[in-house]
């Protein structure tokens, strides 16, 4: 039932999009976009219903859900693997198409909706022709389903119990939020692409209207991407017991690349609007933003790279590669039609004025994206060219991305309210002398506390200076009604990043860890504190066994736990006990348990809370923008 | 401008701090952060809580306590698990660092040249 309806409605949706692409009459557009959105919502609900009814005749449900899966994770199973996540992708796309139609539609032409529907045809096409989340099961595996059909009305076999979602994905409710946030961010990057290509294709004048729409449509996905990445970091640190928040894992990288590009674009779009420069560069950025999201999906979903996030392979790799080439071609074609317009882009005269600093910002953000991209595909290149398997780890990024981000941090000190003309650095230093000196004194205090190295010193000085200067800007301009919203958005975001950078520096320079072997009712000391370990408590849920170990530091008792999932061959997942103070976390995870003796990893992680504060401040930088809509 | 001298003094003070308080990451920590745990998904043995990583860590600690050189440790692990196990392949393959640096430089040069206004 679910299987037949799902497949047939996927076909209907596909046919409808084809029609939307080829039709000539405007009146259909409104209706078709709505019907398309409605069908995608229907398909989403249909698969959810299937998940909750445990309809194991559907291959996807048999493989990624189980009878014992708790309701919240059943709900989240929809995007727990490849085929289902494409369904969510399609839902987001149709939602964005609707939003685009309502708010940003180019009234003079229908081309934008046509390009939009072309992109949607591409993704819906995958579920119709290649691999559908509604595919029926025709051959059983020991658990779940091993072979399926994407044709309707076939004879199906039904497995008894499902395989259940990946243990990592059913450990904490954040799982239900983190991936969809990222999807919204990813899919949303389609909007600026559509806005730029369609408006430039049918352009008759020299206005920068396209960049204005592209900027507006970038902001929302950028915000979701920021929140999604932050939640991912929080999830891996606070819940998964990995002890870290960012591992330069390929999948993390490919979410970071569009973020870096979008951040660059949000800045350079401003300079195009006010100085009429960087026209061609902005077009390139918009294109790369969109292509990098497809590239990201390609890397994570094609199984070409090993990562904590990678799941399921199949033929999606070639399909996405083809898509990248196809949309890349459209992008280049429309770009080449506008060479004359792009050549009107103004050159930069004041390299130490507003436009100069925005150019630096773009240079270093783009370079960071480039380095992350190269680091991500290096193992692939080595494998194909030399049949050598290499791993690009943290040190590569520390050496290459670290300094670039440090320069960006430095640029932020001068940011936001720069004069068009060159600034006089000497005069600037004189004017802000008190602030600079107090920042340096503050830095010395902080550095007394830290293990020292030069890169550390620079980072501390720059971030402290950034924080101090930004606070001073707040103080100076708070009552000034003339300052516009983007000024405040910028200042808040930069303040958050300054605090975040300080937190990171604390974290990488100060943290250390040790291992403790200990029995029940014994105590151990760490970082001048005494911790008491109680006896473990076993809890059995339908889908997993949890072994909880209460640990007390005298005033608080927290649990670290091992989650052992039934129906899963994967290793147990440990959750940490975190004793948090402003400066440091004592972070305890249990490694293994043998009767009444335990092996614990005890970490002293510095700066995490400061980092979260910084990220939180950056994420609420959109608040001043809301003021605009109140009027 | 008295303040200027204060600024310079403070900067100098900051620059000599590392010699007063040297960084002291242990060799074990450094190595365990650059060895991949082969049965985990992309985690180093420093990060991974698995037993396998634990055993590897014990061997590594013994090697360091026995005073093996970095080269010896390197060839020990690579001969058993292949190059893939080293997450820090830069020392042996300098091109990994050079290629991105060259590409960035080309990008920056082109970018600035395109935008540079001749007066």
XYZ file of C-alpha atoms in Angstrom:
750
model
C 0.000 0.000 0.000
C 2.634 2.503 1.131
C 4.967 1.069 -1.470
C 2.590 1.405 -4.423
C 1.273 4.835 -3.441
C 4.760 6.149 -2.781
C 6.182 5.022 -6.090
C 3.208 6.213 -8.131
C 3.177 9.626 -6.488
C 6.924 9.968 -7.050
C 6.192 9.428 -10.729
C 3.373 11.960 -10.676
C 5.672 14.477 -9.040
C 8.304 13.808 -11.703
C 5.814 14.222 -14.553
C 4.506 17.400 -13.004
C 7.977 18.913 -12.805
C 8.644 18.020 -16.443
C 5.438 19.827 -17.332
C 6.433 22.792 -15.172
C 9.722 22.955 -17.047
C 8.211 22.871 -20.537
C 4.967 24.802 -20.061
C 4.535 28.234 -21.525
C 1.535 29.656 -19.757
C 2.237 31.634 -16.611
C -1.013 30.805 -14.916
C 0.043 27.200 -14.355
C 3.179 28.137 -12.470
C 1.441 29.143 -9.243
C -0.725 26.039 -9.237
C 1.986 23.580 -10.228
C 4.470 24.805 -7.629
C 1.810 24.419 -4.955
C 0.713 20.973 -6.116
C 4.348 19.918 -6.239
C 4.896 21.083 -2.662
C 1.743 19.280 -1.621
C 2.885 16.010 -3.220
C 6.280 16.216 -1.543
C 4.661 16.808 1.853
C 2.369 13.881 1.136
C 5.322 11.611 0.250
C 7.130 12.669 3.400
C 4.096 11.876 5.551
C 3.560 8.622 3.689
C 7.024 7.341 4.516
C 6.593 8.499 8.120
C 3.321 6.576 8.326
C 5.100 3.541 6.900
C 7.809 3.876 9.531
C 5.298 4.097 12.354
C 3.189 1.203 11.008
C 6.358 -0.914 10.688
C 5.561 -1.660 7.047
C 8.550 -3.906 6.406
C 7.480 -4.668 2.859
C 9.159 -1.374 2.071
C 12.855 -2.113 1.787
C 14.005 1.181 3.300
C 11.837 0.753 6.390
C 12.990 -2.839 6.853
C 16.606 -1.789 6.652
C 16.641 1.420 8.671
C 13.885 1.051 11.222
C 12.795 -1.674 13.613
C 9.743 -2.507 15.681
C 11.694 -1.704 18.824
C 12.889 1.702 17.611
C 11.476 4.463 19.856
C 9.008 6.859 18.175
C 11.332 9.857 17.938
C 14.015 7.832 16.179
C 11.441 6.203 13.949
C 10.516 9.689 12.870
C 14.163 10.593 12.328
C 14.860 7.318 10.478
C 13.347 8.957 7.438
C 16.608 10.786 6.897
C 18.741 8.095 8.510
C 20.036 6.853 5.216
C 20.524 7.825 1.597
C 17.172 7.231 -0.115
C 15.125 8.759 2.648
C 17.377 11.765 2.932
C 16.868 12.448 -0.772
C 13.144 12.481 -0.001
C 13.731 15.121 2.674
C 15.980 16.936 0.210
C 13.114 17.021 -2.303
C 10.698 18.294 0.311
C 13.081 21.122 1.197
C 13.583 21.912 -2.488
C 9.866 22.164 -3.184
C 9.424 24.287 -0.086
C 12.170 26.640 -1.234
C 10.668 26.724 -4.715
C 7.407 27.873 -3.153
C 9.146 30.482 -0.978
C 11.086 31.676 -4.005
C 7.907 32.001 -6.030
C 6.212 34.000 -3.287
C 9.056 36.333 -2.322
C 11.762 36.543 -4.955
C 10.177 35.706 -8.292
C 11.454 37.674 -11.262
C 8.274 39.192 -12.660
C 9.606 39.719 -16.144
C 10.429 36.099 -16.869
C 9.560 32.562 -15.938
C 13.096 31.303 -16.297
C 13.863 31.127 -12.596
C 11.062 28.653 -11.951
C 12.207 26.678 -14.979
C 15.755 26.370 -13.645
C 14.364 25.519 -10.242
C 12.210 22.762 -11.678
C 15.172 21.451 -13.673
C 17.160 21.066 -10.457
C 14.192 19.364 -8.853
C 13.746 17.042 -11.826
C 17.319 15.996 -11.242
C 16.774 15.026 -7.610
C 13.267 13.592 -7.973
C 14.591 11.670 -10.980
C 16.965 9.852 -8.694
C 14.148 8.492 -6.555
C 12.124 7.569 -9.624
C 14.760 5.877 -11.751
C 17.506 4.792 -9.454
C 16.715 4.181 -5.864
C 13.468 4.995 -4.130
C 12.777 5.078 -0.402
C 9.475 3.423 -1.296
C 11.089 0.503 -3.136
C 9.416 -2.799 -2.274
C 11.355 -5.668 -0.791
C 11.656 -8.711 -3.059
C 14.409 -10.623 -1.312
C 14.979 -10.973 2.397
C 18.274 -10.693 4.182
C 18.933 -12.353 7.544
C 17.649 -9.150 9.070
C 16.017 -6.571 6.828
C 15.931 -6.633 3.072
C 18.660 -7.394 0.550
C 17.005 -6.738 -2.786
C 14.244 -4.390 -3.833
C 12.230 -3.147 -6.792
C 11.287 0.357 -7.825
C 8.406 -0.824 -10.029
C 4.908 -0.796 -8.538
C 2.540 -3.759 -8.218
C 5.151 -6.447 -7.690
C 4.986 -9.469 -5.441
C 6.674 -8.454 -2.187
C 8.178 -10.295 0.737
C 7.913 -8.925 4.250
C 10.613 -9.243 6.850
C 9.640 -9.802 10.463
C 11.815 -7.367 12.278
C 13.605 -4.397 10.857
C 17.313 -3.818 11.116
C 16.922 -0.519 12.934
C 18.754 2.732 12.393
C 22.488 3.172 12.790
C 23.238 3.234 16.549
C 24.935 6.598 16.251
C 21.693 8.019 15.013
C 19.433 6.809 17.800
C 21.407 7.942 20.734
C 20.052 11.402 21.341
C 17.157 13.656 20.252
C 19.617 16.079 18.623
C 19.698 13.561 15.784
C 16.209 14.681 14.902
C 17.390 18.288 14.506
C 21.003 18.385 13.334
C 20.643 16.718 9.879
C 17.472 18.556 8.790
C 19.087 21.870 9.715
C 22.010 21.038 7.466
C 19.676 19.898 4.702
C 17.799 23.174 4.801
C 21.131 24.973 4.598
C 22.377 22.811 1.764
C 19.216 22.805 -0.297
C 18.679 26.505 0.284
C 21.855 27.279 -1.656
C 19.784 26.434 -4.725
C 17.925 29.743 -4.358
C 20.864 32.118 -4.950
C 21.983 29.919 -7.843
C 18.576 30.142 -9.469
C 18.347 33.858 -8.762
C 21.739 34.615 -10.274
C 21.557 32.412 -13.359
C 17.991 33.252 -14.343
C 18.318 36.991 -13.818
C 21.617 37.176 -15.628
C 20.308 35.095 -18.528
C 17.392 37.376 -19.253
C 19.164 40.558 -18.292
C 18.622 43.656 -20.314
C 20.224 46.330 -18.162
C 23.249 46.817 -15.967
C 21.558 46.727 -12.599
C 22.807 44.619 -9.758
C 19.326 43.338 -8.936
C 20.482 39.742 -9.241
C 23.075 40.120 -6.523
C 20.550 41.651 -4.186
C 18.191 38.698 -4.546
C 21.094 36.257 -4.353
C 22.286 37.858 -1.120
C 18.847 37.779 0.470
C 18.342 34.158 -0.487
C 21.788 33.170 0.788
C 21.275 34.536 4.255
C 18.637 32.023 5.391
C 20.441 28.872 4.209
C 23.676 30.291 5.627
C 22.031 30.708 9.009
C 20.713 27.155 8.960
C 24.107 25.849 7.882
C 25.715 27.686 10.803
C 23.219 26.260 13.271
C 23.450 22.799 11.718
C 27.248 22.707 11.937
C 27.159 24.022 15.510
C 24.625 21.390 16.534
C 26.773 18.709 14.921
C 29.753 19.851 16.964
C 27.655 19.967 20.126
C 26.261 16.531 19.397
C 29.627 14.887 18.927
C 31.036 16.511 22.047
C 28.172 16.486 24.531
C 26.466 13.271 23.499
C 28.680 10.912 21.581
C 31.585 10.938 23.961
C 34.143 11.435 21.211
C 35.684 14.131 23.314
C 36.055 16.410 20.325
C 33.811 18.784 18.462
C 35.486 18.965 15.084
C 37.631 16.283 13.509
C 38.165 17.563 9.952
C 36.228 14.529 8.907
C 35.358 14.604 5.157
C 31.683 15.086 5.877
C 32.325 17.929 8.263
C 34.580 19.444 5.632
C 31.969 19.381 2.903
C 29.528 21.223 5.129
C 32.232 23.735 5.961
C 33.108 24.475 2.303
C 29.667 25.909 1.339
C 29.654 27.772 4.642
C 32.986 29.440 3.868
C 31.877 30.285 0.331
C 28.527 31.648 1.496
C 30.229 33.724 4.169
C 32.532 35.132 1.497
C 29.560 35.899 -0.727
C 27.550 37.600 2.031
C 30.469 39.987 2.404
C 31.328 40.555 -1.234
C 27.681 41.054 -2.225
C 27.683 44.112 0.038
C 30.666 45.574 -1.723
C 29.138 44.942 -5.130
C 26.018 46.813 -4.115
C 27.870 49.844 -2.826
C 30.986 49.942 -5.036
C 29.876 48.068 -8.165
C 32.924 45.864 -8.040
C 33.541 42.092 -7.902
C 30.613 41.432 -10.279
C 32.114 38.370 -11.938
C 33.570 37.097 -8.703
C 30.185 37.150 -7.011
C 28.694 35.180 -9.852
C 31.445 32.581 -9.481
C 30.861 32.366 -5.720
C 27.136 31.800 -6.128
C 27.795 29.019 -8.625
C 30.421 27.368 -6.450
C 28.148 27.540 -3.414
C 25.522 25.519 -5.213
C 27.946 23.085 -6.840
C 29.740 22.544 -3.543
C 26.520 21.316 -1.967
C 26.136 18.706 -4.712
C 29.809 17.877 -4.338
C 29.255 17.497 -0.604
C 26.409 15.092 -1.151
C 28.560 13.233 -3.660
C 31.417 12.825 -1.198
C 29.237 11.774 1.690
C 26.770 9.594 -0.107
C 28.773 7.822 -2.765
C 30.965 5.885 -0.383
C 34.193 7.179 -1.948
C 35.560 8.327 1.382
C 35.679 6.755 4.786
C 34.060 8.876 7.413
C 31.967 8.668 10.521
C 29.043 10.005 8.532
C 29.266 8.086 5.278
C 26.520 5.634 4.601
C 25.226 3.499 1.782
C 26.672 3.515 -1.664
C 25.254 2.571 -5.011
C 25.093 4.505 -8.199
C 24.374 7.905 -6.689
C 28.039 8.842 -7.110
C 27.952 8.867 -10.896
C 24.528 10.440 -10.879
C 25.650 13.376 -8.740
C 28.869 13.762 -10.680
C 26.798 14.025 -13.833
C 24.569 16.596 -12.128
C 27.568 18.642 -11.101
C 28.847 18.713 -14.674
C 25.417 19.518 -16.073
C 24.636 22.412 -13.737
C 28.237 23.540 -13.965
C 27.785 23.773 -17.715
C 24.595 25.841 -17.396
C 26.418 28.093 -14.968
C 29.391 28.637 -17.282
C 27.148 29.109 -20.310
C 25.102 31.874 -18.665
C 28.268 33.422 -17.280
C 29.851 33.583 -20.721
C 26.773 35.353 -22.069
C 27.432 38.166 -19.594
C 31.085 38.808 -20.197
C 30.369 42.341 -21.322
C 28.424 43.113 -18.169
C 31.095 41.561 -15.960
C 33.796 43.627 -17.628
C 32.137 46.732 -16.178
C 33.180 45.552 -12.743
C 35.178 48.353 -11.110
C 38.801 47.851 -10.116
C 39.961 48.433 -6.571
C 41.724 51.704 -5.911
C 41.903 51.845 -2.147
C 43.501 48.620 -0.978
C 43.384 49.809 2.629
C 39.837 51.107 2.422
C 36.499 49.425 2.574
C 36.662 47.560 -0.714
C 40.235 46.455 -0.077
C 39.350 44.839 3.223
C 36.349 43.118 1.687
C 38.645 41.742 -1.004
C 41.020 40.383 1.656
C 38.094 38.834 3.407
C 37.120 37.070 0.194
C 40.658 36.028 -0.631
C 41.189 34.339 2.702
C 37.745 32.803 3.012
C 38.026 31.384 -0.473
C 41.568 30.152 0.149
C 40.340 28.365 3.265
C 37.580 26.731 1.247
C 40.160 25.736 -1.371
C 42.480 24.197 1.206
C 39.654 22.269 2.848
C 38.516 21.077 -0.568
C 41.990 19.901 -1.546
C 42.437 18.168 1.799
C 39.144 16.371 1.337
C 39.891 15.080 -2.153
C 43.619 14.393 -1.697
C 43.048 10.806 -0.521
C 40.832 10.248 -3.577
C 43.472 11.579 -5.948
C 46.227 9.481 -4.397
C 44.078 6.404 -4.584
C 43.219 6.882 -8.266
C 46.610 8.070 -9.463
C 49.065 6.075 -7.378
C 46.883 3.402 -5.732
C 48.157 4.677 -2.426
C 45.851 5.083 0.522
C 46.662 8.101 2.594
C 44.867 9.926 5.371
C 44.831 13.678 5.666
C 44.449 14.437 9.334
C 44.349 17.364 11.647
C 47.918 18.532 11.130
C 47.268 19.430 7.472
C 44.418 21.713 8.461
C 46.254 23.118 11.468
C 49.150 24.159 9.273
C 47.172 25.472 6.310
C 43.741 26.601 7.470
C 44.872 27.806 10.889
C 46.894 30.813 9.660
C 44.218 31.747 7.100
C 41.542 31.840 9.770
C 43.898 33.801 11.996
C 44.296 36.454 9.300
C 40.518 36.610 8.940
C 40.233 37.087 12.670
C 42.655 39.981 12.383
C 40.677 41.550 9.546
C 37.561 41.556 11.698
C 39.180 44.055 14.036
C 38.885 46.685 11.310
C 35.564 45.477 10.052
C 32.104 46.802 9.525
C 32.428 50.555 9.538
C 35.383 51.136 7.285
C 35.888 54.321 5.303
C 35.897 54.089 1.520
C 39.275 55.806 1.471
C 42.408 54.117 2.778
C 42.701 54.007 6.505
C 45.859 55.275 8.096
C 47.088 52.418 10.260
C 49.364 54.646 12.286
C 46.524 57.012 13.069
C 44.273 54.106 13.851
C 46.795 52.716 16.336
C 47.069 56.127 17.962
C 43.341 56.621 18.220
C 42.785 53.212 19.735
C 45.901 53.173 21.831
C 44.173 52.685 25.155
C 42.154 49.793 23.784
C 45.229 48.193 22.236
C 47.288 48.471 25.391
C 44.557 47.116 27.591
C 44.088 44.230 25.153
C 47.786 43.448 25.346
C 47.739 43.499 29.134
C 44.695 41.245 29.100
C 46.504 38.926 26.685
C 49.466 38.682 29.032
C 47.166 37.676 31.854
C 45.531 35.039 29.724
C 48.848 33.766 28.398
C 50.233 33.309 31.894
C 47.576 30.703 32.174
C 48.305 28.890 28.903
C 51.023 26.711 27.442
C 52.747 29.043 25.083
C 53.692 29.018 21.462
C 53.874 31.886 19.005
C 50.803 30.993 16.992
C 48.948 30.893 20.281
C 50.176 34.315 21.313
C 49.082 35.848 18.033
C 45.676 34.260 18.269
C 45.155 35.409 21.829
C 46.239 38.972 21.075
C 44.098 39.202 17.972
C 40.983 37.697 19.495
C 41.257 39.780 22.657
C 41.768 42.902 20.568
C 38.787 41.957 18.414
C 36.595 41.460 21.470
C 37.735 44.706 23.120
C 37.306 46.778 19.952
C 33.894 45.287 19.264
C 32.735 46.023 22.795
C 33.971 49.548 22.358
C 31.990 49.816 19.117
C 28.910 48.630 20.959
C 29.443 51.208 23.639
C 30.003 54.016 21.147
C 27.157 53.266 18.778
C 24.495 51.711 20.917
C 22.417 54.858 21.162
C 23.170 55.937 17.653
C 19.935 55.314 15.765
C 21.564 55.903 12.411
C 23.658 52.737 12.457
C 21.981 50.245 10.197
C 21.030 46.635 10.832
C 23.882 45.083 8.894
C 26.313 46.978 11.125
C 24.891 45.300 14.206
C 24.604 41.911 12.534
C 28.264 42.149 11.622
C 29.401 43.310 15.044
C 27.494 40.607 16.914
C 28.714 37.867 14.564
C 32.318 39.072 14.852
C 32.150 39.365 18.623
C 30.929 35.772 18.788
C 33.747 34.603 16.557
C 36.333 36.425 18.689
C 35.067 34.688 21.821
C 34.880 31.402 19.941
C 38.504 31.738 18.822
C 39.603 32.373 22.376
C 37.749 29.237 23.468
C 39.425 27.175 20.756
C 42.833 28.429 21.794
C 42.164 27.425 25.372
C 40.954 24.088 24.169
C 43.815 23.119 21.888
C 46.557 24.394 24.130
C 45.387 23.337 27.567
C 43.428 20.121 27.320
C 44.884 16.818 28.421
C 43.601 13.386 29.172
C 44.450 10.281 31.087
C 43.080 6.801 31.620
C 41.979 5.353 34.920
C 41.353 1.739 35.778
C 39.040 1.616 38.718
C 36.557 -0.578 40.589
C 33.126 0.217 41.968
C 33.070 2.304 45.136
C 36.583 3.586 44.658
C 37.755 7.095 44.114
C 40.381 8.692 41.919
C 41.796 12.152 41.757
C 42.215 14.269 38.664
C 42.984 17.950 38.275
C 43.064 18.398 42.075
C 39.560 17.021 42.415
C 38.400 13.720 43.830
C 35.868 11.648 41.946
C 33.926 8.810 43.463
C 32.715 5.934 41.291
C 29.540 4.110 42.319
C 28.329 0.753 41.094
C 27.024 0.523 37.549
C 23.320 0.320 36.813
C 22.018 -1.741 33.944
C 18.941 -0.686 32.078
C 17.279 -2.660 29.332
C 15.185 -0.942 26.692
C 13.587 -2.688 23.720
C 16.236 -1.389 21.324
C 19.316 -1.233 23.535
C 20.982 -2.016 26.827
C 22.421 0.886 28.752
C 25.075 0.476 31.381
C 25.186 3.631 33.459
C 28.017 4.474 35.758
C 27.329 7.212 38.317
C 30.337 9.351 39.171
C 30.369 12.043 41.828
C 32.754 14.930 42.355
C 31.446 15.587 45.848
C 28.743 18.052 44.983
C 27.305 16.617 41.755
C 26.602 13.154 40.466
C 26.660 12.561 36.724
C 26.341 9.470 34.573
C 28.630 8.169 31.925
C 27.074 5.350 29.977
C 27.691 2.667 27.413
C 24.874 2.063 24.957
C 24.855 -1.384 23.425
C 22.381 -1.670 20.592
C 20.594 -4.892 19.802
C 20.449 -5.927 16.120
C 23.661 -4.103 15.488
C 27.167 -5.260 14.918
C 28.589 -1.819 15.548
C 30.628 -0.931 18.550
C 28.945 0.311 21.686
C 28.473 4.049 22.003
C 29.575 5.789 25.135
C 28.071 8.974 26.451
C 30.139 11.243 28.648
C 29.686 12.605 32.143
C 30.595 16.276 31.925
C 31.452 18.337 35.010
C 31.434 21.855 33.652
C 32.872 25.090 34.930
C 33.339 28.288 32.990
C 36.936 27.499 32.060
C 37.080 23.750 31.801
C 35.112 20.537 31.546
C 36.063 17.356 33.306
C 34.863 14.944 30.670
C 34.631 11.294 31.637
C 33.756 8.451 29.283
C 33.759 4.772 30.075
C 35.883 2.716 27.725
C 34.963 -0.732 28.861
C 33.380 -2.514 31.718
C 34.420 -5.829 33.173
C 32.272 -6.996 36.094
C 32.907 -4.289 38.653
C 36.009 -2.774 37.168
C 36.011 -0.015 34.626
C 38.407 1.685 32.324
C 37.677 5.395 32.148
C 39.012 8.096 29.870
C 39.225 11.273 31.878
C 39.790 14.478 29.970
C 40.271 17.997 31.111
C 38.857 19.990 28.219
C 39.387 23.708 28.402
C 37.432 26.458 26.744
C 34.431 24.448 25.565
C 31.881 26.577 27.383
C 33.552 29.734 26.039
C 33.326 28.260 22.538
C 29.632 27.511 22.915
C 29.009 31.051 24.148
C 30.852 32.439 21.133
C 28.940 30.264 18.691
C 25.664 31.135 20.370
C 26.398 34.851 20.050
C 27.264 34.407 16.381
C 24.074 32.454 15.730
C 21.876 35.192 17.160
C 23.484 37.797 14.932
C 20.348 37.670 12.799
C 18.326 39.380 15.553
C 19.006 42.972 14.406
C 17.681 41.958 11.007
C 14.296 41.245 12.537
C 13.975 44.863 13.605
C 13.722 45.792 9.964
C 10.548 43.780 9.533
C 8.848 45.255 12.567
C 8.393 48.627 10.945
C 53.351 59.431 22.638
C 54.262 57.582 25.825
C 51.631 55.002 25.100
C 53.473 53.869 22.019
C 56.414 52.724 24.124
C 54.070 50.898 26.420
C 52.610 49.080 23.413
C 56.038 48.064 22.191
C 57.079 46.960 25.660
C 53.967 44.820 26.036
C 54.463 43.242 22.622
C 58.073 42.338 23.440
C 56.975 40.885 26.758
C 54.389 38.770 24.934
C 56.958 37.536 22.455
C 59.341 36.230 25.095
C 56.621 34.357 26.962
C 57.175 31.014 25.147
C 60.757 30.819 26.353
C 59.565 31.290 29.934
C 56.763 28.747 29.700
C 57.639 26.137 27.082
C 54.992 24.004 25.444
C 55.167 20.466 26.736
C 53.098 18.064 24.715
C 54.460 14.591 25.243
C 55.773 12.458 22.415
C 53.147 9.877 23.212
C 50.358 12.396 22.837
C 51.785 13.675 19.588
C 52.084 10.189 18.126
C 48.726 8.938 19.335
C 47.121 11.949 17.694
C 48.669 11.023 14.364
C 47.894 7.312 14.252
C 44.554 6.263 12.821
C 42.590 3.579 14.602
C 42.083 1.129 11.695
C 38.830 -0.375 12.912
C 37.166 2.916 13.796
C 35.701 5.341 11.299
C 38.275 8.013 10.788
C 39.276 8.531 14.419
C 42.813 8.617 15.767
C 43.807 6.313 18.586
C 43.943 9.372 20.822
C 40.266 10.106 20.144
C 38.887 6.614 19.862
C 37.486 4.877 22.918
C 37.697 1.412 21.292
C 39.705 -1.450 22.775
C 41.664 -1.792 19.575
C 42.924 1.757 19.880
C 43.722 0.991 23.480
C 45.974 -1.914 22.536
C 47.682 0.159 19.869
C 48.232 2.899 22.417
C 49.890 0.423 24.786
C 52.300 -0.718 22.058
C 53.034 2.887 21.136
C 53.770 3.819 24.740
C 56.176 0.913 25.031
C 57.961 1.988 21.853
C 58.368 5.494 23.157
C 59.558 4.315 26.562
C 62.101 2.099 24.794
C 63.401 5.188 23.084
C 62.578 4.284 19.492
C 63.136 7.107 17.016
C 60.293 8.701 15.080
C 61.456 6.975 11.892
C 61.452 3.585 13.560
C 57.984 4.116 14.976
C 56.790 5.334 11.591
C 58.067 2.319 9.672
C 56.740 -0.062 12.316
C 53.162 1.127 11.904
C 53.282 1.679 8.155
C 54.682 -1.784 7.491
C 51.798 -3.330 9.411
C 48.834 -1.192 8.380
C 49.940 0.705 5.292
C 50.334 4.413 4.757
C 46.698 5.035 5.549
C 47.365 4.750 9.272
C 49.406 7.970 9.426
C 47.059 10.946 9.722
C 50.005 13.286 9.540
C 51.623 12.300 6.239
C 53.114 15.709 5.625
C 56.653 15.009 6.831
C 57.017 12.142 4.379
C 55.049 13.717 1.532
C 55.838 17.377 1.358
C 53.775 17.814 -1.817
C 50.645 17.567 0.313
C 51.612 20.917 1.760
C 53.136 22.421 -1.354
C 50.282 21.806 -3.800
C 47.642 23.735 -1.828
C 50.130 26.504 -1.082
C 50.938 26.877 -4.779
C 47.259 26.846 -5.718
C 46.406 29.476 -3.111
C 49.259 31.673 -4.298
C 48.143 31.403 -7.919
C 44.592 32.222 -6.898
C 45.619 35.260 -4.866
C 47.923 36.551 -7.603
C 45.276 36.245 -10.300
C 42.609 37.711 -8.082
C 44.617 40.763 -7.075
C 45.931 41.327 -10.617
C 42.425 41.312 -12.026
C 41.312 43.915 -9.532
C 44.351 46.113 -9.468
C 43.629 49.554 -10.843
C 46.469 51.160 -12.768
C 46.798 54.773 -11.862
